Amino acid sequence: MLVLGIETSCDETGVAIYSGGGGLLEHAVYSQIALHAEYGGVVPELASRDHVRKLVPMVRQMLADAGLNGERIDGVAYTAGPGLAGALLVGAAFGRSLAWGWGVPAVGVHHMEGHLLAPMLESERPVFPFVALLVSGGHTQLVLVEGVGRYRLLGESVDDAAGEAFDKTAKLLQLGYPGGPVLARLAEQGEPGRFRFPRPMTDRPELDFSFSGLKTFALTTWQREAALAQDLDRLKADICRAFEDAVVDTLLIKCRRALEQTGATSLVLAGGVSANRRLREAVELMMDRQGGRAFYPRPEFCTDNGAMIAYAGWQRLKAGQHEALAFDIRPRWDMTTLEPVA
Ligand code: KG4
Ligand code: ZN
């Protein structure tokens, strides 16, 4: 079964073809970063319009690269939510129309399920049940995954998501957009331990997160120290390091608890922040010590992409799930309400 995947929930246009028998055949991502950079964040209307511009040529090119005619595609999967309503509508309308034209089924995929299953695109895959830490720009969630579509939410952010905290802190420190990767790069040069930021909510047994206070902590540290500092670049790097250490430590503490509480021995890391090098190293070390295993997608599949949507859609289509002709998008969507597969 060949599935075309389409991702347009935010500021990346992603397309891919996944084959049930042959794995991932092709994928392409176009990032709108340059388009939004001058505004310091994603402008929803510009995002929608750019998806409209890019989707047709990207799908055409990808089919040509794969040496496939569209008629060979057996099903279409598109991100139906959560995300920006206008951006989702572009992918949903396009995906649904293609499927109608080709006379094949289409399925609307939950964006976070896509992230969560992205490690399944690698040769070494986790075995159910496992704990997944989903850390993106919009979500921070710990989920017990018992099968495809069998998700138990263990904890989530009560305010800013981890990626959002990275982005907002980077903005406050005037590091540009998108802030997460820039902040992480600067943190590499920072001195560990010069500043110590709190590890929010780690004194409580539950598995929820709160990251919004960290950006304020970063800002007040900057305002206090900048007046006295000789070297402002150094100061910024040290603050970035303290911020990153606090986020990584907090995520790690909660992951350890989630593994203890569930008895799972595998941990999956997914979503944009899982591209963070220090987080990966810390998780790796923790899992080694505990005798468990960590799984994550290759960096290009940590951030938004069409491959994860094609894969998640393939799982659902092969189980016979698909949409009626009318389509719907869900800008807000609770993943634990998804139908189990099989
Ligand atoms: O999954 P994703 O591409 O989009 C959403 O579904 O939100 O995640 C994007 C988020 C952004 O907040 C970005 O700053 C963050 O992931 N991010 C990082 C890194 N790379 C991307 N955060 C920290 N360190 C990184 N290396
Ligand atoms: Zn995402």
mmCIF file of C-alpha atoms and ligand atoms in Angstrom:
data_model
loop_
_atom_site.group_PDB
_atom_site.id
_atom_site.type_symbol
_atom_site.label_atom_id
_atom_site.label_comp_id
_atom_site.label_asym_id
_atom_site.label_seq_id
_atom_site.Cartn_x
_atom_site.Cartn_y
_atom_site.Cartn_z
ATOM 1 C CA MET A 1 0.000 0.000 0.000
ATOM 2 C CA LEU A 2 1.403 3.412 -1.028
ATOM 3 C CA VAL A 3 0.339 6.358 1.111
ATOM 4 C CA LEU A 4 0.872 10.016 0.296
ATOM 5 C CA GLY A 5 1.371 12.097 3.468
ATOM 6 C CA ILE A 6 0.765 15.841 3.692
ATOM 7 C CA GLU A 7 1.736 18.074 6.615
ATOM 8 C CA THR A 8 0.656 21.740 6.760
ATOM 9 C CA SER A 9 -0.226 22.361 10.416
ATOM 10 C CA CYS A 10 2.149 25.266 10.938
ATOM 11 C CA ASP A 11 5.148 26.695 9.079
ATOM 12 C CA GLU A 12 6.511 23.660 7.254
ATOM 13 C CA THR A 13 5.059 22.144 4.101
ATOM 14 C CA GLY A 14 5.880 18.432 4.260
ATOM 15 C CA VAL A 15 5.075 15.700 1.756
ATOM 16 C CA ALA A 16 6.077 12.031 1.675
ATOM 17 C CA ILE A 17 5.271 8.636 0.208
ATOM 18 C CA TYR A 18 5.270 5.661 2.560
ATOM 19 C CA SER A 19 5.048 2.121 1.277
ATOM 20 C CA GLY A 20 3.686 -0.652 3.503
ATOM 21 C CA GLY A 21 6.168 -3.069 1.987
ATOM 22 C CA GLY A 22 9.125 -0.805 1.255
ATOM 23 C CA GLY A 23 9.107 1.831 3.991
ATOM 24 C CA LEU A 24 9.643 5.506 3.257
ATOM 25 C CA LEU A 25 10.125 6.051 -0.490
ATOM 26 C CA GLU A 26 10.382 9.837 -0.768
ATOM 27 C CA HIS A 27 9.922 12.906 1.338
ATOM 28 C CA ALA A 28 10.414 16.641 1.058
ATOM 29 C CA VAL A 29 10.023 19.535 3.470
ATOM 30 C CA TYR A 30 9.834 23.208 2.688
ATOM 31 C CA SER A 31 10.360 25.482 5.671
ATOM 32 C CA GLN A 32 8.731 28.914 5.777
ATOM 33 C CA ILE A 33 11.253 30.243 8.297
ATOM 34 C CA ALA A 34 12.535 32.987 5.968
ATOM 35 C CA LEU A 35 8.962 34.128 5.298
ATOM 36 C CA HIS A 36 8.116 34.633 8.976
ATOM 37 C CA ALA A 37 11.546 35.720 10.250
ATOM 38 C CA GLU A 38 10.971 39.453 9.813
ATOM 39 C CA TYR A 39 7.836 39.241 11.996
ATOM 40 C CA GLY A 40 9.594 37.318 14.767
ATOM 41 C CA GLY A 41 7.024 34.499 14.697
ATOM 42 C CA VAL A 42 4.585 32.606 12.484
ATOM 43 C CA VAL A 43 1.971 34.794 10.753
ATOM 44 C CA PRO A 44 -0.976 32.382 10.219
ATOM 45 C CA GLU A 45 -2.367 33.965 7.050
ATOM 46 C CA LEU A 46 1.044 34.032 5.360
ATOM 47 C CA ALA A 47 1.553 30.401 6.378
ATOM 48 C CA SER A 48 -1.733 29.319 4.749
ATOM 49 C CA ARG A 49 -0.980 31.159 1.519
ATOM 50 C CA ASP A 50 2.487 29.699 1.283
ATOM 51 C CA HIS A 51 1.166 26.156 1.760
ATOM 52 C CA VAL A 52 -1.205 26.847 -1.150
ATOM 53 C CA ARG A 53 1.760 27.911 -3.298
ATOM 54 C CA LYS A 54 4.013 24.999 -2.399
ATOM 55 C CA LEU A 55 1.813 21.910 -2.174
ATOM 56 C CA VAL A 56 1.100 21.222 -5.848
ATOM 57 C CA PRO A 57 4.689 21.614 -7.131
ATOM 58 C CA MET A 58 6.084 19.652 -4.176
ATOM 59 C CA VAL A 59 3.750 16.681 -4.674
ATOM 60 C CA ARG A 60 4.369 16.738 -8.445
ATOM 61 C CA GLN A 61 8.130 16.791 -7.969
ATOM 62 C CA MET A 62 8.045 14.048 -5.352
ATOM 63 C CA LEU A 63 5.949 11.730 -7.538
ATOM 64 C CA ALA A 64 8.370 12.375 -10.415
ATOM 65 C CA ASP A 65 11.383 11.643 -8.162
ATOM 66 C CA ALA A 66 9.736 8.391 -7.078
ATOM 67 C CA GLY A 67 8.981 7.529 -10.711
ATOM 68 C CA LEU A 68 5.317 7.188 -9.782
ATOM 69 C CA ASN A 69 2.117 8.241 -11.392
ATOM 70 C CA GLY A 70 -0.466 9.599 -8.936
ATOM 71 C CA GLU A 71 -2.787 6.749 -9.898
ATOM 72 C CA ARG A 72 -0.454 4.369 -8.079
ATOM 73 C CA ILE A 73 -1.170 5.967 -4.706
ATOM 74 C CA ASP A 74 -3.514 3.854 -2.559
ATOM 75 C CA GLY A 75 -4.425 6.412 0.080
ATOM 76 C CA VAL A 76 -3.836 9.974 1.243
ATOM 77 C CA ALA A 77 -3.051 11.085 4.796
ATOM 78 C CA TYR A 78 -3.132 14.734 5.809
ATOM 79 C CA THR A 79 -2.683 16.496 9.145
ATOM 80 C CA ALA A 80 -6.172 17.334 10.404
ATOM 81 C CA GLY A 81 -5.033 18.971 13.674
ATOM 82 C CA PRO A 82 -3.959 20.298 16.050
ATOM 83 C CA GLY A 83 -2.468 23.384 14.415
ATOM 84 C CA LEU A 84 -3.331 26.662 12.688
ATOM 85 C CA ALA A 85 -6.859 26.439 11.278
ATOM 86 C CA GLY A 86 -6.114 28.059 7.905
ATOM 87 C CA ALA A 87 -2.916 26.076 7.386
ATOM 88 C CA LEU A 88 -4.681 22.816 8.284
ATOM 89 C CA LEU A 89 -7.508 23.604 5.866
ATOM 90 C CA VAL A 90 -5.070 23.915 2.963
ATOM 91 C CA GLY A 91 -3.583 20.448 3.518
ATOM 92 C CA ALA A 92 -6.960 18.884 4.296
ATOM 93 C CA ALA A 93 -8.697 20.326 1.221
ATOM 94 C CA PHE A 94 -5.802 19.416 -1.045
ATOM 95 C CA GLY A 95 -5.364 15.901 0.377
ATOM 96 C CA ARG A 96 -9.079 15.165 0.322
ATOM 97 C CA SER A 97 -9.396 16.423 -3.269
ATOM 98 C CA LEU A 98 -6.445 14.363 -4.490
ATOM 99 C CA ALA A 99 -7.916 11.272 -2.872
ATOM 100 C CA TRP A 100 -11.280 11.964 -4.475
ATOM 101 C CA GLY A 101 -9.651 12.483 -7.873
ATOM 102 C CA TRP A 102 -7.671 9.266 -7.584
ATOM 103 C CA GLY A 103 -10.619 7.369 -6.141
ATOM 104 C CA VAL A 104 -8.742 6.299 -3.008
ATOM 105 C CA PRO A 105 -9.456 6.720 0.724
ATOM 106 C CA ALA A 106 -8.140 9.657 2.752
ATOM 107 C CA VAL A 107 -7.491 9.926 6.463
ATOM 108 C CA GLY A 108 -6.989 12.953 8.719
ATOM 109 C CA VAL A 109 -4.005 12.392 11.005
ATOM 110 C CA HIS A 110 -3.393 13.812 14.480
ATOM 111 C CA HIS A 111 -0.183 15.831 14.266
ATOM 112 C CA MET A 112 1.106 14.637 17.659
ATOM 113 C CA GLU A 113 0.411 11.009 16.782
ATOM 114 C CA GLY A 114 2.598 11.670 13.752
ATOM 115 C CA HIS A 115 5.425 12.927 15.991
ATOM 116 C CA LEU A 116 4.909 10.080 18.418
ATOM 117 C CA LEU A 117 5.184 7.403 15.712
ATOM 118 C CA ALA A 118 8.088 9.080 13.859
ATOM 119 C CA PRO A 119 10.699 6.769 15.503
ATOM 120 C CA MET A 120 8.933 3.906 13.683
ATOM 121 C CA LEU A 121 10.471 5.255 10.469
ATOM 122 C CA GLU A 122 13.906 4.170 11.737
ATOM 123 C CA SER A 123 15.339 0.658 11.493
ATOM 124 C CA GLU A 124 15.487 0.258 15.293
ATOM 125 C CA ARG A 125 11.953 0.683 16.558
ATOM 126 C CA PRO A 126 10.543 0.735 20.063
ATOM 127 C CA VAL A 127 8.219 -2.076 21.102
ATOM 128 C CA PHE A 128 4.888 -1.326 22.826
ATOM 129 C CA PRO A 129 4.327 -0.356 25.578
ATOM 130 C CA PHE A 130 6.631 2.635 25.860
ATOM 131 C CA VAL A 131 6.622 6.094 27.369
ATOM 132 C CA ALA A 132 6.779 8.970 24.901
ATOM 133 C CA LEU A 133 7.969 12.452 25.692
ATOM 134 C CA LEU A 134 6.433 14.769 23.105
ATOM 135 C CA VAL A 135 8.177 18.111 23.107
ATOM 136 C CA SER A 136 7.231 20.511 20.335
ATOM 137 C CA GLY A 137 6.436 24.177 19.887
ATOM 138 C CA GLY A 138 2.815 23.614 20.865
ATOM 139 C CA HIS A 139 2.900 20.616 23.204
ATOM 140 C CA THR A 140 4.808 19.065 26.080
ATOM 141 C CA GLN A 141 3.258 15.727 26.953
ATOM 142 C CA LEU A 142 4.228 12.470 28.594
ATOM 143 C CA VAL A 143 2.183 9.651 27.104
ATOM 144 C CA LEU A 144 1.984 5.939 27.821
ATOM 145 C CA VAL A 145 1.738 4.314 24.402
ATOM 146 C CA GLU A 146 0.214 0.837 24.486
ATOM 147 C CA GLY A 147 -0.339 0.537 20.742
ATOM 148 C CA VAL A 148 -1.163 2.707 17.740
ATOM 149 C CA GLY A 149 -4.048 4.879 18.906
ATOM 150 C CA ARG A 150 -3.833 3.607 22.497
ATOM 151 C CA TYR A 151 -2.547 6.633 24.343
ATOM 152 C CA ARG A 152 -2.771 7.444 28.039
ATOM 153 C CA LEU A 153 -1.808 11.000 28.919
ATOM 154 C CA LEU A 154 0.448 10.934 31.990
ATOM 155 C CA GLY A 155 1.207 14.633 32.186
ATOM 156 C CA GLU A 156 1.408 17.797 30.133
ATOM 157 C CA SER A 157 2.364 21.430 30.294
ATOM 158 C CA VAL A 158 -0.035 23.629 32.207
ATOM 159 C CA ASP A 159 1.275 26.735 30.379
ATOM 160 C CA ASP A 160 4.049 27.155 27.771
ATOM 161 C CA ALA A 161 5.233 24.114 25.847
ATOM 162 C CA ALA A 162 8.977 23.381 26.042
ATOM 163 C CA GLY A 163 9.595 24.604 22.477
ATOM 164 C CA GLU A 164 7.492 27.688 23.114
ATOM 165 C CA ALA A 165 9.604 28.422 26.206
ATOM 166 C CA PHE A 166 12.759 28.122 24.095
ATOM 167 C CA ASP A 167 11.296 30.417 21.429
ATOM 168 C CA LYS A 168 9.979 33.046 23.858
ATOM 169 C CA THR A 169 13.197 33.109 25.877
ATOM 170 C CA ALA A 170 15.206 33.485 22.682
ATOM 171 C CA LYS A 171 12.967 36.380 21.682
ATOM 172 C CA LEU A 172 13.435 38.114 25.037
ATOM 173 C CA LEU A 173 17.211 37.763 24.612
ATOM 174 C CA GLN A 174 16.855 39.050 21.029
ATOM 175 C CA LEU A 175 18.325 35.942 19.466
ATOM 176 C CA GLY A 176 16.014 35.943 16.453
ATOM 177 C CA TYR A 177 13.542 33.417 15.074
ATOM 178 C CA PRO A 178 13.080 30.517 15.356
ATOM 179 C CA GLY A 179 14.641 30.725 18.759
ATOM 180 C CA GLY A 180 14.982 27.122 19.917
ATOM 181 C CA PRO A 181 17.907 26.013 17.757
ATOM 182 C CA VAL A 182 19.659 29.416 18.106
ATOM 183 C CA LEU A 183 19.359 29.366 21.882
ATOM 184 C CA ALA A 184 20.639 25.784 21.974
ATOM 185 C CA ARG A 185 23.641 26.715 19.831
ATOM 186 C CA LEU A 186 24.517 29.658 22.071
ATOM 187 C CA ALA A 187 24.115 27.508 25.184
ATOM 188 C CA GLU A 188 26.970 25.324 23.887
ATOM 189 C CA GLN A 189 29.323 28.232 24.596
ATOM 190 C CA GLY A 190 27.792 29.031 27.979
ATOM 191 C CA GLU A 191 29.414 28.286 31.308
ATOM 192 C CA PRO A 192 27.471 25.628 33.190
ATOM 193 C CA GLY A 193 26.532 26.546 36.733
ATOM 194 C CA ARG A 194 27.100 30.316 36.553
ATOM 195 C CA PHE A 195 23.355 30.776 36.990
ATOM 196 C CA ARG A 196 20.930 28.258 38.385
ATOM 197 C CA PHE A 197 17.338 28.392 37.182
ATOM 198 C CA PRO A 198 14.498 26.547 38.957
ATOM 199 C CA ARG A 199 13.308 23.075 37.906
ATOM 200 C CA PRO A 200 9.563 23.899 37.864
ATOM 201 C CA MET A 201 7.067 21.514 39.484
ATOM 202 C CA THR A 202 9.665 18.833 40.186
ATOM 203 C CA ASP A 203 8.818 19.009 43.905
ATOM 204 C CA ARG A 204 5.393 17.530 43.130
ATOM 205 C CA PRO A 205 4.734 13.889 42.334
ATOM 206 C CA GLU A 206 2.503 14.503 39.300
ATOM 207 C CA LEU A 207 3.892 14.545 35.783
ATOM 208 C CA ASP A 208 2.719 17.964 34.609
ATOM 209 C CA PHE A 209 5.099 20.693 33.464
ATOM 210 C CA SER A 210 5.228 24.464 33.735
ATOM 211 C CA PHE A 211 7.834 26.319 31.696
ATOM 212 C CA SER A 212 6.449 29.848 31.518
ATOM 213 C CA GLY A 213 8.315 31.020 34.642
ATOM 214 C CA LEU A 214 11.697 30.168 33.111
ATOM 215 C CA LYS A 215 11.484 32.869 30.457
ATOM 216 C CA THR A 216 10.801 35.468 33.148
ATOM 217 C CA PHE A 217 13.728 34.091 35.127
ATOM 218 C CA ALA A 218 15.935 34.474 32.057
ATOM 219 C CA LEU A 219 14.725 38.034 31.487
ATOM 220 C CA THR A 220 15.215 39.190 35.078
ATOM 221 C CA THR A 221 18.672 37.580 35.166
ATOM 222 C CA TRP A 222 19.550 39.428 31.956
ATOM 223 C CA GLN A 223 18.238 42.768 33.242
ATOM 224 C CA ARG A 224 20.045 42.401 36.567
ATOM 225 C CA GLU A 225 23.390 41.265 35.167
ATOM 226 C CA ALA A 226 23.575 43.243 31.917
ATOM 227 C CA ALA A 227 24.186 46.542 33.732
ATOM 228 C CA LEU A 228 27.324 45.137 35.381
ATOM 229 C CA ALA A 229 28.583 42.788 32.683
ATOM 230 C CA GLN A 230 31.794 43.396 30.720
ATOM 231 C CA ASP A 231 30.960 40.884 28.043
ATOM 232 C CA LEU A 232 27.298 40.819 27.036
ATOM 233 C CA ASP A 233 27.692 37.937 24.556
ATOM 234 C CA ARG A 234 29.205 35.783 27.268
ATOM 235 C CA LEU A 235 26.395 36.729 29.636
ATOM 236 C CA LYS A 236 23.779 35.748 27.053
ATOM 237 C CA ALA A 237 25.458 32.404 26.440
ATOM 238 C CA ASP A 238 25.619 31.701 30.187
ATOM 239 C CA ILE A 239 21.908 32.524 30.579
ATOM 240 C CA CYS A 240 21.059 30.273 27.615
ATOM 241 C CA ARG A 241 23.049 27.468 29.216
ATOM 242 C CA ALA A 242 21.240 27.894 32.546
ATOM 243 C CA PHE A 243 17.875 27.936 30.773
ATOM 244 C CA GLU A 244 18.609 24.863 28.676
ATOM 245 C CA ASP A 245 19.977 22.955 31.688
ATOM 246 C CA ALA A 246 16.785 23.743 33.621
ATOM 247 C CA VAL A 247 14.498 22.550 30.806
ATOM 248 C CA VAL A 248 16.529 19.396 30.149
ATOM 249 C CA ASP A 249 16.776 18.526 33.850
ATOM 250 C CA THR A 250 13.050 19.064 34.387
ATOM 251 C CA LEU A 251 12.109 16.909 31.391
ATOM 252 C CA LEU A 252 14.509 14.219 32.575
ATOM 253 C CA ILE A 253 13.155 14.124 36.130
ATOM 254 C CA LYS A 254 9.588 13.719 34.851
ATOM 255 C CA CYS A 255 10.592 11.061 32.310
ATOM 256 C CA ARG A 256 12.284 9.048 35.040
ATOM 257 C CA ARG A 257 9.121 9.236 37.151
ATOM 258 C CA ALA A 258 6.910 8.264 34.218
ATOM 259 C CA LEU A 259 9.062 5.186 33.583
ATOM 260 C CA GLU A 260 8.943 4.262 37.273
ATOM 261 C CA GLN A 261 5.177 4.726 37.475
ATOM 262 C CA THR A 262 4.402 2.706 34.350
ATOM 263 C CA GLY A 263 7.150 0.083 34.533
ATOM 264 C CA ALA A 264 8.026 0.796 30.884
ATOM 265 C CA THR A 265 11.666 0.365 29.865
ATOM 266 C CA SER A 266 11.622 2.226 26.544
ATOM 267 C CA LEU A 267 11.411 5.956 26.150
ATOM 268 C CA VAL A 268 10.562 7.668 22.874
ATOM 269 C CA LEU A 269 11.521 11.275 22.344
ATOM 270 C CA ALA A 270 9.710 13.179 19.621
ATOM 271 C CA GLY A 271 8.742 16.682 18.467
ATOM 272 C CA GLY A 272 10.963 19.615 17.542
ATOM 273 C CA VAL A 273 12.732 19.944 20.915
ATOM 274 C CA SER A 274 13.830 16.303 20.705
ATOM 275 C CA ALA A 275 16.379 17.589 18.154
ATOM 276 C CA ASN A 276 18.124 19.248 21.123
ATOM 277 C CA ARG A 277 21.539 17.665 21.519
ATOM 278 C CA ARG A 278 21.868 18.110 25.271
ATOM 279 C CA LEU A 279 18.419 16.609 25.869
ATOM 280 C CA ARG A 280 19.305 13.569 23.764
ATOM 281 C CA GLU A 281 22.613 13.058 25.549
ATOM 282 C CA ALA A 282 20.999 13.364 28.968
ATOM 283 C CA VAL A 283 18.216 10.920 28.056
ATOM 284 C CA GLU A 284 20.711 8.473 26.585
ATOM 285 C CA LEU A 285 22.787 8.551 29.768
ATOM 286 C CA MET A 286 19.741 8.092 32.000
ATOM 287 C CA MET A 287 18.435 5.141 29.978
ATOM 288 C CA ASP A 288 21.889 3.508 29.966
ATOM 289 C CA ARG A 289 22.025 3.760 33.739
ATOM 290 C CA GLN A 290 18.522 2.341 34.103
ATOM 291 C CA GLY A 291 19.128 -0.486 31.658
ATOM 292 C CA GLY A 292 16.383 0.819 29.370
ATOM 293 C CA ARG A 293 16.471 2.193 25.851
ATOM 294 C CA ALA A 294 15.836 5.551 24.263
ATOM 295 C CA PHE A 295 14.446 5.961 20.759
ATOM 296 C CA TYR A 296 14.174 9.090 18.665
ATOM 297 C CA PRO A 297 13.685 9.966 15.034
ATOM 298 C CA ARG A 298 16.596 11.272 12.964
ATOM 299 C CA PRO A 299 16.808 15.070 13.432
ATOM 300 C CA GLU A 300 14.923 15.927 10.207
ATOM 301 C CA PHE A 301 11.954 13.847 11.430
ATOM 302 C CA CYS A 302 11.963 15.485 14.887
ATOM 303 C CA THR A 303 10.582 18.717 13.482
ATOM 304 C CA ASP A 304 7.473 18.845 11.302
ATOM 305 C CA ASN A 305 7.582 16.649 8.204
ATOM 306 C CA GLY A 306 5.339 14.689 5.845
ATOM 307 C CA ALA A 307 6.971 11.306 6.497
ATOM 308 C CA MET A 308 5.501 10.958 9.991
ATOM 309 C CA ILE A 309 2.032 11.841 8.650
ATOM 310 C CA ALA A 310 2.334 9.310 5.808
ATOM 311 C CA TYR A 311 3.389 6.636 8.330
ATOM 312 C CA ALA A 312 0.618 7.376 10.863
ATOM 313 C CA GLY A 313 -1.904 7.554 7.991
ATOM 314 C CA TRP A 314 -0.705 4.212 6.628
ATOM 315 C CA GLN A 315 -1.292 2.638 10.051
ATOM 316 C CA ARG A 316 -4.887 3.864 10.045
ATOM 317 C CA LEU A 317 -5.665 3.237 6.377
ATOM 318 C CA LYS A 318 -4.436 -0.349 6.521
ATOM 319 C CA ALA A 319 -6.724 -0.860 9.527
ATOM 320 C CA GLY A 320 -9.609 0.288 7.320
ATOM 321 C CA GLN A 321 -10.039 3.711 8.894
ATOM 322 C CA HIS A 322 -10.728 6.638 6.580
ATOM 323 C CA GLU A 323 -12.860 9.751 6.253
ATOM 324 C CA ALA A 324 -16.146 10.345 4.493
ATOM 325 C CA LEU A 325 -16.096 12.733 1.511
ATOM 326 C CA ALA A 326 -16.644 15.779 3.689
ATOM 327 C CA PHE A 327 -13.592 16.724 5.682
ATOM 328 C CA ASP A 328 -12.981 18.407 8.953
ATOM 329 C CA ILE A 329 -9.997 19.915 10.698
ATOM 330 C CA ARG A 330 -9.505 20.177 14.454
ATOM 331 C CA PRO A 331 -7.269 23.070 15.536
ATOM 332 C CA ARG A 332 -7.597 21.683 19.091
ATOM 333 C CA TRP A 333 -7.652 17.926 19.458
ATOM 334 C CA ASP A 334 -7.121 15.639 22.446
ATOM 335 C CA MET A 335 -4.955 12.722 21.324
ATOM 336 C CA THR A 336 -6.390 10.345 23.922
ATOM 337 C CA THR A 337 -9.747 10.438 22.103
ATOM 338 C CA LEU A 338 -8.292 8.762 18.987
ATOM 339 C CA GLU A 339 -9.672 5.421 17.854
ATOM 340 C CA PRO A 340 -7.307 2.518 18.560
ATOM 341 C CA VAL A 341 -5.890 0.718 15.532
ATOM 342 C CA ALA A 342 -6.893 -2.968 15.707
HETATM 343 O O1 KG4 B 1 7.572 19.790 16.223
HETATM 344 P P1 KG4 B 1 7.887 21.139 15.733
HETATM 345 O O2 KG4 B 1 8.689 21.268 14.455
HETATM 346 O O3 KG4 B 1 6.606 21.997 15.508
HETATM 347 C C1 KG4 B 1 5.497 21.883 16.350
HETATM 348 O O4 KG4 B 1 4.714 20.909 16.186
HETATM 349 O O5 KG4 B 1 5.399 22.765 17.233
HETATM 350 O O6 KG4 B 1 8.656 21.878 16.908
HETATM 351 C C2 KG4 B 1 9.156 23.177 16.768
HETATM 352 C C3 KG4 B 1 9.762 23.581 18.107
HETATM 353 C C4 KG4 B 1 10.120 25.065 18.125
HETATM 354 O O7 KG4 B 1 9.637 25.606 19.333
HETATM 355 C C5 KG4 B 1 11.634 25.062 18.082
HETATM 356 O O8 KG4 B 1 12.221 26.173 18.702
HETATM 357 C C6 KG4 B 1 11.967 23.773 18.809
HETATM 358 O O9 KG4 B 1 10.991 22.865 18.348
HETATM 359 N N1 KG4 B 1 13.322 23.277 18.516
HETATM 360 C C7 KG4 B 1 14.317 23.200 19.420
HETATM 361 C C8 KG4 B 1 15.456 22.700 18.739
HETATM 362 N N2 KG4 B 1 15.098 22.484 17.434
HETATM 363 C C9 KG4 B 1 13.789 22.842 17.321
HETATM 364 N N3 KG4 B 1 14.339 23.502 20.719
HETATM 365 C C10 KG4 B 1 15.491 23.316 21.374
HETATM 366 N N4 KG4 B 1 16.633 22.847 20.811
HETATM 367 C C11 KG4 B 1 16.667 22.536 19.500
HETATM 368 N N5 KG4 B 1 17.792 22.071 18.950
HETATM 369 ZN ZN ZN B 2 5.082 19.378 15.225
#
